[in-house]
């Protein structure tokens, strides 16, 4: 570590030593010394968001695609609060993030100035680790601890609160030699994933040898290509079915990869999908539960009496666990089952009405190699899975915590983590509104993100949910609370207002053309699909 | 109370019995029974926001202008989290709000579904009262308690968490007769403000009789016209100076009203403004403190050795306290001092460059009678006070908690509380971005709100703060984190995208014309002022 003049510089050096070199930020007065330190020290890429939900969601997307934590820079309790919903999503996705939250100077907190709040209290529900630095000299140690916490598998939320005086005070303690190398070793140790227990491997192998249908249900990094391939070998050998949990932090899909279809969201469909199975082997996921509770329906989705066996939990070495399981099943050399072939490219331009099926066919046909799909299309996108199974190989990212507004921010972070890959963000109009400020960051950074807004001008999912929970059909007041059509949002204007070029389409052929245009060039674009 | 079929209906009846008849809402699945109940029961005005910060900020604005709580309807932990920053502002403003937050059904919480989080933990830092209902039968009692808590002076944040099953389960207990009348009596009791202690009145009167300059510093409802008039009488009699705290939940101003100039925000200016005073009498406010801490500068703004006397705290009867103080000073019949005369209307259209002074002159000249000004103009608006002192009588509302993004949502709530008054929202471009979704609600409800965006394309305040905290002048990375000009936001497009008609001006005469146009008719309008 280089010598640091003050606490803020000490933290920047520590973060860089710890491999944290991207900072998603929305700073205020209490963070000014940190901002100034970023000026003086080379190596940190700073990305401004105009709302904190963009900042935290971007850090989630960055982790999902890079596998390493970014830091955020947030302004006291309210700034952190604005980022909490996407921290919730990141937490459920197992994304590691180092939040740096400025606070008033230590002596100022007691004065109860307007921005004073219980920052640790705000942080705790969505953080695995929360700490307030007590002095400039503590910051190097505290920062290193935060980086290690964020790196712990599968990735954790570490929130470090930095009173302004700990940032601006001089550092008295000289940096120790070799701190970067020592930190790299500590991080490697922190990131180590425990192997599956031999007993768990034996139990899973036995379950796969049992009578009747067995499901291999995957989550976390078991949805990466090599792990999927092992699952495909096991399936070919044992006849089991391979699926993924409904929400996936990062699901490798497409032609040539073992398919792990996602569990359905809708409760009846999920129950039906799981009904055949007598045994479920869990790899990097937990027993499937309903997204919500519905009166008279079970919360646990596995059929009564089904045996659940956990091979490995989400923080363990899942590829290693599947390799051990394949070995125990004698499947190590078995050619994998369940690999979709590349779908034939459509001969001509696609056309017709804008049905979900038609949209899915266009997306499947036009998806570029190694695209990153961010799926917050809610109702419109629900059926995209089967149609896109044979598309070019890609990653499929969904909101793990169910908090709406994850999509556009995650697209920001994914695009920064993987600048050579096209990002396709599929958004409902209702969900895109929560964090639409992300479009400005996409424009500013020139990110290679194509955003598609499915404008059904409704919280359409809630029409179904109203019936699903037995609350009847909506009357005028309920309808008003579930519709966005008075006035209609003009997404072309909203996108242009933030510097993103946009077009509107209301027919499948026009969508096909607009999507090809957008995917065929580098840089931001938005397509409003009026349904 | 009418008979309720289920817990959700029971809550709606209870809220209406308690005078809570406006619901700002962004619902999800777990709130569907509450939504359905709003359909079946007459009397609740439901206002949809497309982001929860709009919802909670609107409830703040509603309380400031109506003096009574609205309720919010929010979706689990993340929905509440999105509303926290404006709950922080509301809490600091002394605004009463009843938050209704849906949760998973009680049995479902243990399953750790994606949206599960510690909702009570999320609520606590920004709430005075937090409670989770345990059964449908408890909801009437819990809801009544929440309403009483929200009504306690000066207004408190009550958060009631409603597991979905407590909403959908039938109510077994019959409603008690006369519950509405009993609740009205309980609310009247809960709202009662304690009188100033006689000893405090004596001490304040003695301070005002002392040698040297004395300041009467007002906050809360001491900034309402009658209380201000009493302060003016006391000032005329004793020679004291009258000022208000820097942030004001609702400050009555303009021609014919006793002026209570706000303390300056900038630390050096605030210290200078308070330097002359040997005694400060506090009425509905606390000792003045710096908004932030700055190295080498005091956090407490009163000059060392100044005597501070509290006449009454913000939850007490402030008008009564001032009346008692006027009596003790023999000022009851003294004509009040410090009343600005009506400024002469400008003879011709105003023109020239868009300086803060020119803008202030236009606002002062064009402000309609009884306008409600929401001031989140940050740097641009800092000097508007003196220029608008002789404008038509109006209320001036500022963000009490310092969390950015309060302005447009508060405008929504103020316009709904006071439909016959023009609302003028003065916004910085940076601050407006945090909760710009409020524009859609303004359009949907046809609210009489004129929004002025001061587009300096910068977090300009932070340029000053960077120097203020001694962090030096910004280099390229810091500049990037403090500027919004790459790309420039197009507020005309953003407004139109949400259904609000908008114009852009870059010269004072054009601003004058646009403002007259917007203020001269009913309904939403936005003016982007490019600085």
Tab-separated table of C-alpha atoms in Angstrom, chain A residues 5-413:
chain	number	residue	atom	x	y	z
A	5	UNK	CA	-2.514	11.255	3.640
A	6	UNK	CA	-5.876	10.732	5.362
A	7	UNK	CA	-8.500	8.125	6.142
A	8	UNK	CA	-10.253	8.492	2.798
A	9	UNK	CA	-7.036	7.823	0.894
A	10	UNK	CA	-6.293	4.921	3.185
A	11	UNK	CA	-9.632	3.366	2.249
A	12	UNK	CA	-9.110	3.872	-1.490
A	13	UNK	CA	-5.692	2.214	-1.273
A	14	UNK	CA	-7.158	-0.660	0.729
A	15	UNK	CA	-10.004	-1.196	-1.735
A	16	UNK	CA	-7.598	-1.214	-4.679
A	17	UNK	CA	-5.262	-3.595	-2.850
A	18	UNK	CA	-8.310	-5.804	-2.363
A	19	UNK	CA	-9.142	-5.827	-6.074
A	20	UNK	CA	-12.095	-3.486	-5.724
A	21	UNK	CA	-11.561	-1.107	-8.616
A	22	UNK	CA	-15.067	-0.038	-9.654
A	23	UNK	CA	-17.049	2.437	-7.563
A	24	UNK	CA	-20.728	3.055	-8.265
A	25	UNK	CA	-21.477	6.337	-6.607
A	26	UNK	CA	-23.965	9.000	-5.608
A	27	UNK	CA	-21.994	11.121	-3.183
A	28	UNK	CA	-22.792	14.044	-0.892
A	29	UNK	CA	-20.963	16.406	1.419
A	30	UNK	CA	-19.939	13.758	3.948
A	31	UNK	CA	-18.246	11.777	1.156
A	32	UNK	CA	-16.265	14.669	-0.354
A	33	UNK	CA	-12.924	13.551	1.044
A	34	UNK	CA	-13.455	10.112	-0.437
A	35	UNK	CA	-14.297	11.752	-3.776
A	36	UNK	CA	-11.155	13.877	-3.536
A	37	UNK	CA	-9.097	10.780	-2.741
A	38	UNK	CA	-10.414	9.082	-5.883
A	39	UNK	CA	-9.049	12.054	-7.777
A	40	UNK	CA	-5.590	11.715	-6.325
A	41	UNK	CA	-5.220	7.942	-6.500
A	42	UNK	CA	-5.203	6.157	-9.846
A	43	UNK	CA	-7.022	2.926	-10.483
A	44	UNK	CA	-10.670	3.244	-9.469
A	45	UNK	CA	-13.326	3.483	-12.174
A	46	UNK	CA	-16.075	5.775	-10.856
A	47	UNK	CA	-19.581	5.476	-12.252
A	48	UNK	CA	-22.169	8.047	-11.223
A	49	UNK	CA	-25.815	7.129	-10.725
A	50	UNK	CA	-28.477	9.793	-10.257
A	51	UNK	CA	-30.365	7.653	-7.743
A	52	UNK	CA	-28.941	5.216	-5.226
A	53	UNK	CA	-31.028	2.264	-6.418
A	54	UNK	CA	-29.051	2.520	-9.648
A	55	UNK	CA	-25.809	2.441	-7.702
A	56	UNK	CA	-26.543	-0.668	-5.631
A	57	UNK	CA	-28.231	-2.529	-8.488
A	58	UNK	CA	-25.231	-1.838	-10.701
A	59	UNK	CA	-22.944	-3.344	-8.060
A	60	UNK	CA	-25.172	-6.445	-8.064
A	61	UNK	CA	-24.940	-6.765	-11.855
A	62	UNK	CA	-21.201	-6.172	-11.745
A	63	UNK	CA	-20.691	-9.018	-9.273
A	64	UNK	CA	-22.900	-11.408	-11.197
A	65	UNK	CA	-20.830	-10.988	-14.359
A	66	UNK	CA	-17.341	-10.409	-12.935
A	67	UNK	CA	-17.525	-12.557	-9.815
A	68	UNK	CA	-15.877	-9.820	-7.773
A	69	UNK	CA	-17.216	-7.033	-5.588
A	70	UNK	CA	-17.497	-3.408	-6.602
A	71	UNK	CA	-17.921	-0.693	-4.015
A	72	UNK	CA	-20.706	1.812	-3.718
A	73	UNK	CA	-20.451	5.312	-2.290
A	74	UNK	CA	-23.646	6.459	-0.575
A	75	UNK	CA	-24.700	9.528	1.378
A	76	UNK	CA	-25.724	8.858	4.988
A	77	UNK	CA	-28.857	6.956	6.063
A	78	UNK	CA	-31.249	8.256	3.390
A	79	UNK	CA	-28.773	7.599	0.567
A	80	UNK	CA	-28.290	4.059	1.821
A	81	UNK	CA	-32.063	3.695	2.252
A	82	UNK	CA	-32.613	4.570	-1.403
A	83	UNK	CA	-30.258	1.738	-2.306
A	84	UNK	CA	-31.725	-0.867	0.054
A	85	UNK	CA	-34.200	-2.537	-2.305
A	86	UNK	CA	-31.478	-3.454	-4.747
A	87	UNK	CA	-29.197	-4.470	-1.885
A	88	UNK	CA	-31.997	-6.833	-0.899
A	89	UNK	CA	-31.922	-8.249	-4.432
A	90	UNK	CA	-28.131	-8.476	-4.381
A	91	UNK	CA	-28.175	-10.219	-1.023
A	92	UNK	CA	-30.619	-12.832	-2.272
A	93	UNK	CA	-28.525	-13.228	-5.439
A	94	UNK	CA	-25.364	-13.876	-3.447
A	95	UNK	CA	-23.626	-10.846	-4.889
A	96	UNK	CA	-20.708	-9.410	-2.956
A	97	UNK	CA	-20.733	-5.621	-2.498
A	98	UNK	CA	-18.709	-3.223	-0.354
A	99	UNK	CA	-20.950	-0.298	0.574
A	100	UNK	CA	-19.126	2.800	1.732
A	101	UNK	CA	-21.613	5.063	3.488
A	102	UNK	CA	-20.583	8.493	4.664
A	103	UNK	CA	-21.799	9.755	8.007
A	104	UNK	CA	-21.513	13.017	9.876
A	105	UNK	CA	-18.256	13.604	11.689
A	106	UNK	CA	-18.255	11.629	14.941
A	107	UNK	CA	-18.797	14.648	17.189
A	108	UNK	CA	-21.564	15.965	14.921
A	109	UNK	CA	-23.796	12.895	15.217
A	110	UNK	CA	-24.799	13.798	18.764
A	111	UNK	CA	-26.112	17.188	17.554
A	112	UNK	CA	-28.960	15.492	15.654
A	113	UNK	CA	-28.538	17.525	12.465
A	114	UNK	CA	-31.255	17.035	9.823
A	115	UNK	CA	-29.527	14.180	7.990
A	116	UNK	CA	-28.720	12.258	11.158
A	117	UNK	CA	-30.282	8.804	11.359
A	118	UNK	CA	-29.476	5.334	12.617
A	119	UNK	CA	-27.337	4.302	9.640
A	120	UNK	CA	-26.364	0.949	11.143
A	121	UNK	CA	-30.061	0.285	11.684
A	122	UNK	CA	-30.828	1.128	8.068
A	123	UNK	CA	-27.989	-1.099	6.843
A	124	UNK	CA	-28.590	-4.161	8.979
A	125	UNK	CA	-31.669	-5.751	7.339
A	126	UNK	CA	-29.935	-5.937	3.952
A	127	UNK	CA	-26.294	-6.401	5.022
A	128	UNK	CA	-24.352	-9.422	6.231
A	129	UNK	CA	-21.773	-7.193	7.892
A	130	UNK	CA	-22.053	-3.633	9.197
A	131	UNK	CA	-19.328	-1.593	10.814
A	132	UNK	CA	-18.678	2.067	11.634
A	133	UNK	CA	-15.068	3.206	11.528
A	134	UNK	CA	-13.922	4.911	14.703
A	135	UNK	CA	-10.799	6.679	13.482
A	136	UNK	CA	-8.727	7.352	10.386
A	137	UNK	CA	-6.172	4.851	11.620
A	138	UNK	CA	-8.791	2.091	11.744
A	139	UNK	CA	-9.917	2.541	8.168
A	140	UNK	CA	-7.312	0.337	6.505
A	141	UNK	CA	-8.213	-2.546	8.812
A	142	UNK	CA	-11.952	-1.909	8.556
A	143	UNK	CA	-11.805	-1.588	4.777
A	144	UNK	CA	-9.853	-4.820	4.439
A	145	UNK	CA	-12.400	-6.580	6.626
A	146	UNK	CA	-15.228	-5.251	4.439
A	147	UNK	CA	-13.515	-6.529	1.294
A	148	UNK	CA	-13.011	-9.976	2.833
A	149	UNK	CA	-16.633	-10.117	3.976
A	150	UNK	CA	-17.892	-9.162	0.515
A	151	UNK	CA	-15.773	-11.910	-1.033
A	152	UNK	CA	-17.067	-14.682	1.233
A	153	UNK	CA	-19.102	-17.189	-0.806
A	154	UNK	CA	-21.477	-16.840	-2.444
A	155	UNK	CA	-20.834	-13.103	-2.087
A	156	UNK	CA	-21.986	-10.960	0.816
A	157	UNK	CA	-23.136	-7.403	1.507
A	158	UNK	CA	-20.568	-5.537	3.629
A	159	UNK	CA	-21.494	-2.025	4.739
A	160	UNK	CA	-18.752	0.214	6.074
A	161	UNK	CA	-19.874	3.510	7.596
A	162	UNK	CA	-17.326	6.275	7.387
A	163	UNK	CA	-17.826	9.300	9.649
A	164	UNK	CA	-16.546	12.375	7.816
A	165	UNK	CA	-13.761	13.003	10.317
A	166	UNK	CA	-12.371	9.490	9.954
A	167	UNK	CA	-12.079	10.308	6.237
A	168	UNK	CA	-10.490	13.710	6.604
A	169	UNK	CA	-8.215	13.092	9.602
A	170	UNK	CA	-4.580	12.259	8.889
A	171	UNK	CA	-3.437	8.673	9.164
A	172	UNK	CA	-0.884	8.316	11.900
A	173	UNK	CA	0.048	4.704	11.383
A	174	UNK	CA	2.431	3.969	8.492
A	175	UNK	CA	1.178	1.393	5.984
A	176	UNK	CA	2.723	-2.028	6.382
A	177	UNK	CA	4.896	-3.373	3.595
A	178	UNK	CA	3.461	-6.095	1.404
A	179	UNK	CA	-0.131	-5.385	2.353
A	180	UNK	CA	-1.417	-5.947	-1.192
A	181	UNK	CA	0.132	-9.405	-1.447
A	182	UNK	CA	-1.061	-10.321	2.028
A	183	UNK	CA	-4.556	-9.133	1.184
A	184	UNK	CA	-4.627	-11.134	-2.044
A	185	UNK	CA	-3.841	-14.255	-0.032
A	186	UNK	CA	-6.540	-13.433	2.503
A	187	UNK	CA	-9.087	-12.881	-0.251
A	188	UNK	CA	-8.208	-16.182	-1.898
A	189	UNK	CA	-8.781	-17.848	1.457
A	190	UNK	CA	-12.043	-15.955	2.034
A	191	UNK	CA	-13.343	-16.988	-1.388
A	192	UNK	CA	-12.602	-20.679	-0.881
A	193	UNK	CA	-15.771	-22.719	-1.199
A	194	UNK	CA	-16.110	-25.764	1.007
A	195	UNK	CA	-16.412	-29.095	-0.835
A	196	UNK	CA	-19.591	-31.112	-0.592
A	197	UNK	CA	-19.615	-33.531	2.337
A	198	UNK	CA	-18.880	-37.112	1.210
A	199	UNK	CA	-22.025	-38.197	3.044
A	200	UNK	CA	-24.091	-35.664	1.056
A	201	UNK	CA	-22.606	-36.987	-2.190
A	202	UNK	CA	-23.458	-40.549	-1.200
A	203	UNK	CA	-27.015	-39.554	-0.234
A	204	UNK	CA	-27.540	-37.667	-3.491
A	205	UNK	CA	-26.185	-40.548	-5.553
A	206	UNK	CA	-28.477	-42.933	-3.732
A	207	UNK	CA	-31.452	-40.674	-4.383
A	208	UNK	CA	-30.601	-40.648	-8.094
A	209	UNK	CA	-30.522	-44.447	-8.126
A	210	UNK	CA	-33.988	-44.676	-6.525
A	211	UNK	CA	-37.233	-45.630	-8.224
A	212	UNK	CA	-39.408	-43.084	-9.936
A	213	UNK	CA	-38.712	-39.594	-11.192
A	214	UNK	CA	-35.930	-37.574	-9.546
A	215	UNK	CA	-35.195	-33.883	-10.012
A	216	UNK	CA	-31.751	-32.298	-9.905
A	217	UNK	CA	-32.572	-28.704	-8.925
A	218	UNK	CA	-29.743	-26.237	-9.438
A	219	UNK	CA	-28.982	-22.706	-8.249
A	220	UNK	CA	-26.049	-20.337	-7.788
A	221	UNK	CA	-22.860	-21.202	-9.633
A	222	UNK	CA	-24.262	-24.662	-10.440
A	223	UNK	CA	-25.879	-22.790	-13.332
A	224	UNK	CA	-22.510	-22.071	-14.969
A	225	UNK	CA	-21.603	-24.030	-18.131
A	226	UNK	CA	-19.215	-26.617	-16.665
A	227	UNK	CA	-21.475	-27.394	-13.743
A	228	UNK	CA	-24.455	-27.690	-16.092
A	229	UNK	CA	-22.491	-30.077	-18.257
A	230	UNK	CA	-21.887	-32.313	-15.242
A	231	UNK	CA	-25.590	-32.144	-14.413
A	232	UNK	CA	-26.319	-33.182	-18.005
A	233	UNK	CA	-24.016	-36.192	-17.672
A	234	UNK	CA	-25.727	-37.221	-14.460
A	235	UNK	CA	-29.117	-36.824	-16.134
A	236	UNK	CA	-28.037	-38.922	-19.098
A	237	UNK	CA	-26.783	-41.645	-16.791
A	238	UNK	CA	-29.553	-41.703	-14.205
A	239	UNK	CA	-32.580	-40.427	-16.098
A	240	UNK	CA	-33.137	-37.549	-13.687
A	241	UNK	CA	-34.575	-34.229	-14.760
A	242	UNK	CA	-32.500	-31.028	-14.521
A	243	UNK	CA	-34.111	-27.722	-13.584
A	244	UNK	CA	-33.074	-24.436	-12.043
A	245	UNK	CA	-34.695	-22.465	-9.261
A	246	UNK	CA	-37.138	-19.859	-10.526
A	247	UNK	CA	-34.893	-16.846	-10.012
A	248	UNK	CA	-31.339	-17.140	-11.197
A	249	UNK	CA	-28.438	-14.824	-10.476
A	250	UNK	CA	-26.800	-16.010	-13.688
A	251	UNK	CA	-28.042	-18.913	-15.759
A	252	UNK	CA	-25.955	-20.104	-18.698
A	253	UNK	CA	-28.322	-21.074	-21.491
A	254	UNK	CA	-28.693	-21.514	-25.200
A	255	UNK	CA	-27.672	-23.889	-27.943
A	256	UNK	CA	-24.989	-26.411	-26.990
A	257	UNK	CA	-25.477	-26.007	-23.239
A	258	UNK	CA	-27.306	-28.350	-20.929
A	259	UNK	CA	-30.716	-26.810	-20.363
A	260	UNK	CA	-31.937	-26.223	-16.811
A	261	UNK	CA	-35.459	-24.859	-17.321
A	262	UNK	CA	-36.563	-22.516	-14.550
A	263	UNK	CA	-39.315	-23.522	-12.148
A	264	UNK	CA	-42.499	-21.620	-13.057
A	265	UNK	CA	-43.437	-18.530	-11.018
A	266	UNK	CA	-47.197	-19.093	-10.994
A	267	UNK	CA	-48.060	-21.246	-8.015
A	268	UNK	CA	-50.276	-23.777	-9.811
A	269	UNK	CA	-47.773	-24.223	-12.617
A	270	UNK	CA	-44.935	-24.638	-10.113
A	271	UNK	CA	-46.878	-27.275	-8.166
A	272	UNK	CA	-47.641	-29.084	-11.396
A	273	UNK	CA	-44.019	-28.968	-12.537
A	274	UNK	CA	-42.829	-30.547	-9.297
A	275	UNK	CA	-45.712	-32.983	-8.831
A	276	UNK	CA	-44.075	-35.930	-10.672
A	277	UNK	CA	-40.939	-36.050	-8.535
A	278	UNK	CA	-40.375	-38.471	-5.682
A	279	UNK	CA	-36.946	-37.105	-4.880
A	280	UNK	CA	-35.337	-33.705	-5.341
A	281	UNK	CA	-31.575	-33.250	-5.112
A	282	UNK	CA	-30.718	-29.642	-4.254
A	283	UNK	CA	-27.465	-28.159	-5.532
A	284	UNK	CA	-26.812	-24.550	-4.575
A	285	UNK	CA	-30.449	-23.911	-3.813
A	286	UNK	CA	-33.023	-24.552	-1.099
A	287	UNK	CA	-36.335	-26.376	-1.012
A	288	UNK	CA	-38.640	-24.612	-3.484
A	289	UNK	CA	-41.203	-22.289	-1.896
A	290	UNK	CA	-43.989	-20.182	-3.317
A	291	UNK	CA	-43.013	-16.654	-4.176
A	292	UNK	CA	-46.092	-15.541	-2.243
A	293	UNK	CA	-48.586	-17.375	-0.098
A	294	UNK	CA	-52.036	-17.980	-1.540
A	295	UNK	CA	-55.054	-18.928	0.547
A	296	UNK	CA	-55.568	-22.690	0.574
A	297	UNK	CA	-52.385	-23.438	-1.369
A	298	UNK	CA	-49.159	-24.860	0.009
A	299	UNK	CA	-46.107	-22.682	0.578
A	300	UNK	CA	-43.746	-25.623	0.074
A	301	UNK	CA	-43.892	-26.637	-3.572
A	302	UNK	CA	-42.432	-30.148	-3.489
A	303	UNK	CA	-45.117	-32.831	-3.481
A	304	UNK	CA	-45.953	-34.193	-0.023
A	305	UNK	CA	-43.755	-37.170	0.753
A	306	UNK	CA	-41.053	-36.230	-1.731
A	307	UNK	CA	-37.553	-36.761	-0.392
A	308	UNK	CA	-35.296	-33.693	-0.442
A	309	UNK	CA	-31.551	-34.222	-0.422
A	310	UNK	CA	-29.075	-31.353	-0.278
A	311	UNK	CA	-25.868	-32.086	-2.167
A	312	UNK	CA	-24.337	-28.678	-1.444
A	313	UNK	CA	-25.518	-25.258	-0.377
A	314	UNK	CA	-25.058	-22.088	-2.403
A	315	UNK	CA	-21.786	-21.137	-0.692
A	316	UNK	CA	-20.103	-24.474	-1.372
A	317	UNK	CA	-18.049	-25.679	-4.347
A	318	UNK	CA	-20.947	-26.596	-6.590
A	319	UNK	CA	-19.003	-27.659	-9.673
A	320	UNK	CA	-16.855	-29.850	-7.476
A	321	UNK	CA	-19.965	-31.249	-5.824
A	322	UNK	CA	-21.482	-32.128	-9.193
A	323	UNK	CA	-18.195	-33.667	-10.315
A	324	UNK	CA	-18.177	-35.832	-7.196
A	325	UNK	CA	-21.795	-36.756	-7.788
A	326	UNK	CA	-21.117	-37.604	-11.448
A	327	UNK	CA	-18.266	-39.793	-10.272
A	328	UNK	CA	-20.456	-41.529	-7.689
A	329	UNK	CA	-23.048	-42.153	-10.406
A	330	UNK	CA	-20.466	-43.383	-12.906
A	331	UNK	CA	-21.455	-40.536	-15.213
A	332	UNK	CA	-18.114	-38.791	-15.576
A	333	UNK	CA	-17.738	-39.807	-19.202
A	334	UNK	CA	-21.399	-40.059	-20.115
A	335	UNK	CA	-22.316	-37.616	-22.894
A	336	UNK	CA	-24.604	-35.019	-21.346
A	337	UNK	CA	-28.342	-35.085	-21.991
A	338	UNK	CA	-30.630	-32.138	-22.530
A	339	UNK	CA	-28.556	-30.005	-24.865
A	340	UNK	CA	-30.761	-27.942	-27.207
A	341	UNK	CA	-29.600	-27.654	-30.780
A	342	UNK	CA	-29.215	-24.243	-32.382
A	343	UNK	CA	-32.627	-23.138	-33.580
A	344	UNK	CA	-32.777	-22.536	-37.305
A	345	UNK	CA	-32.611	-18.837	-38.170
A	346	UNK	CA	-35.874	-17.560	-39.570
A	347	UNK	CA	-35.734	-17.294	-43.339
A	348	UNK	CA	-37.424	-13.923	-43.610
A	349	UNK	CA	-38.272	-11.004	-41.403
A	350	UNK	CA	-40.753	-11.929	-38.729
A	351	UNK	CA	-44.094	-10.217	-38.680
A	352	UNK	CA	-47.518	-10.361	-37.101
A	353	UNK	CA	-49.111	-9.176	-33.895
A	354	UNK	CA	-47.048	-8.538	-30.765
A	355	UNK	CA	-47.864	-11.734	-28.887
A	356	UNK	CA	-45.506	-12.959	-26.147
A	357	UNK	CA	-44.764	-15.946	-28.394
A	358	UNK	CA	-43.893	-13.718	-31.342
A	359	UNK	CA	-41.699	-11.486	-29.207
A	360	UNK	CA	-39.935	-14.521	-27.783
A	361	UNK	CA	-39.307	-15.841	-31.303
A	362	UNK	CA	-37.736	-12.524	-32.332
A	363	UNK	CA	-35.551	-12.406	-29.235
A	364	UNK	CA	-34.491	-16.021	-29.779
A	365	UNK	CA	-33.639	-15.405	-33.419
A	366	UNK	CA	-31.708	-12.177	-32.908
A	367	UNK	CA	-29.855	-12.735	-29.640
A	368	UNK	CA	-26.125	-12.313	-30.320
A	369	UNK	CA	-23.490	-14.791	-29.157
A	370	UNK	CA	-22.679	-14.342	-25.465
A	371	UNK	CA	-25.423	-11.822	-24.871
A	372	UNK	CA	-26.341	-11.031	-21.290
A	373	UNK	CA	-30.108	-10.970	-20.880
A	374	UNK	CA	-31.517	-9.084	-17.894
A	375	UNK	CA	-35.081	-10.246	-17.455
A	376	UNK	CA	-37.472	-7.994	-15.580
A	377	UNK	CA	-40.213	-8.376	-18.155
A	378	UNK	CA	-42.546	-9.833	-15.506
A	379	UNK	CA	-45.765	-10.953	-17.230
A	380	UNK	CA	-44.658	-10.456	-20.828
A	381	UNK	CA	-41.447	-12.399	-20.372
A	382	UNK	CA	-42.825	-15.278	-18.365
A	383	UNK	CA	-42.889	-17.666	-21.295
A	384	UNK	CA	-39.615	-16.669	-22.946
A	385	UNK	CA	-37.740	-19.684	-21.555
A	386	UNK	CA	-38.718	-22.475	-23.925
A	387	UNK	CA	-38.635	-20.234	-26.990
A	388	UNK	CA	-35.080	-19.060	-26.312
A	389	UNK	CA	-33.619	-22.432	-25.312
A	390	UNK	CA	-31.971	-22.887	-28.710
A	391	UNK	CA	-30.765	-19.310	-29.122
A	392	UNK	CA	-27.081	-18.446	-29.277
A	393	UNK	CA	-25.321	-19.136	-25.953
A	394	UNK	CA	-26.066	-16.430	-23.427
A	395	UNK	CA	-26.525	-15.664	-19.719
A	396	UNK	CA	-29.969	-15.019	-18.231
A	397	UNK	CA	-30.152	-12.825	-15.116
A	398	UNK	CA	-33.285	-12.334	-13.038
A	399	UNK	CA	-34.117	-10.408	-9.862
A	400	UNK	CA	-33.355	-12.768	-7.017
A	401	UNK	CA	-35.068	-10.831	-4.240
A	402	UNK	CA	-38.263	-9.942	-6.037
A	403	UNK	CA	-37.797	-6.220	-5.427
A	404	UNK	CA	-38.909	-4.434	-8.576
A	405	UNK	CA	-36.470	-2.014	-10.195
A	406	UNK	CA	-33.504	-4.353	-10.406
A	407	UNK	CA	-33.280	-4.660	-14.189
A	408	UNK	CA	-31.851	-1.429	-15.579
A	409	UNK	CA	-29.326	-0.987	-12.754
A	410	UNK	CA	-28.142	-4.580	-13.100
A	411	UNK	CA	-27.750	-3.933	-16.830
A	412	UNK	CA	-25.409	-1.032	-15.979
A	413	UNK	CA	-23.207	-3.207	-13.804
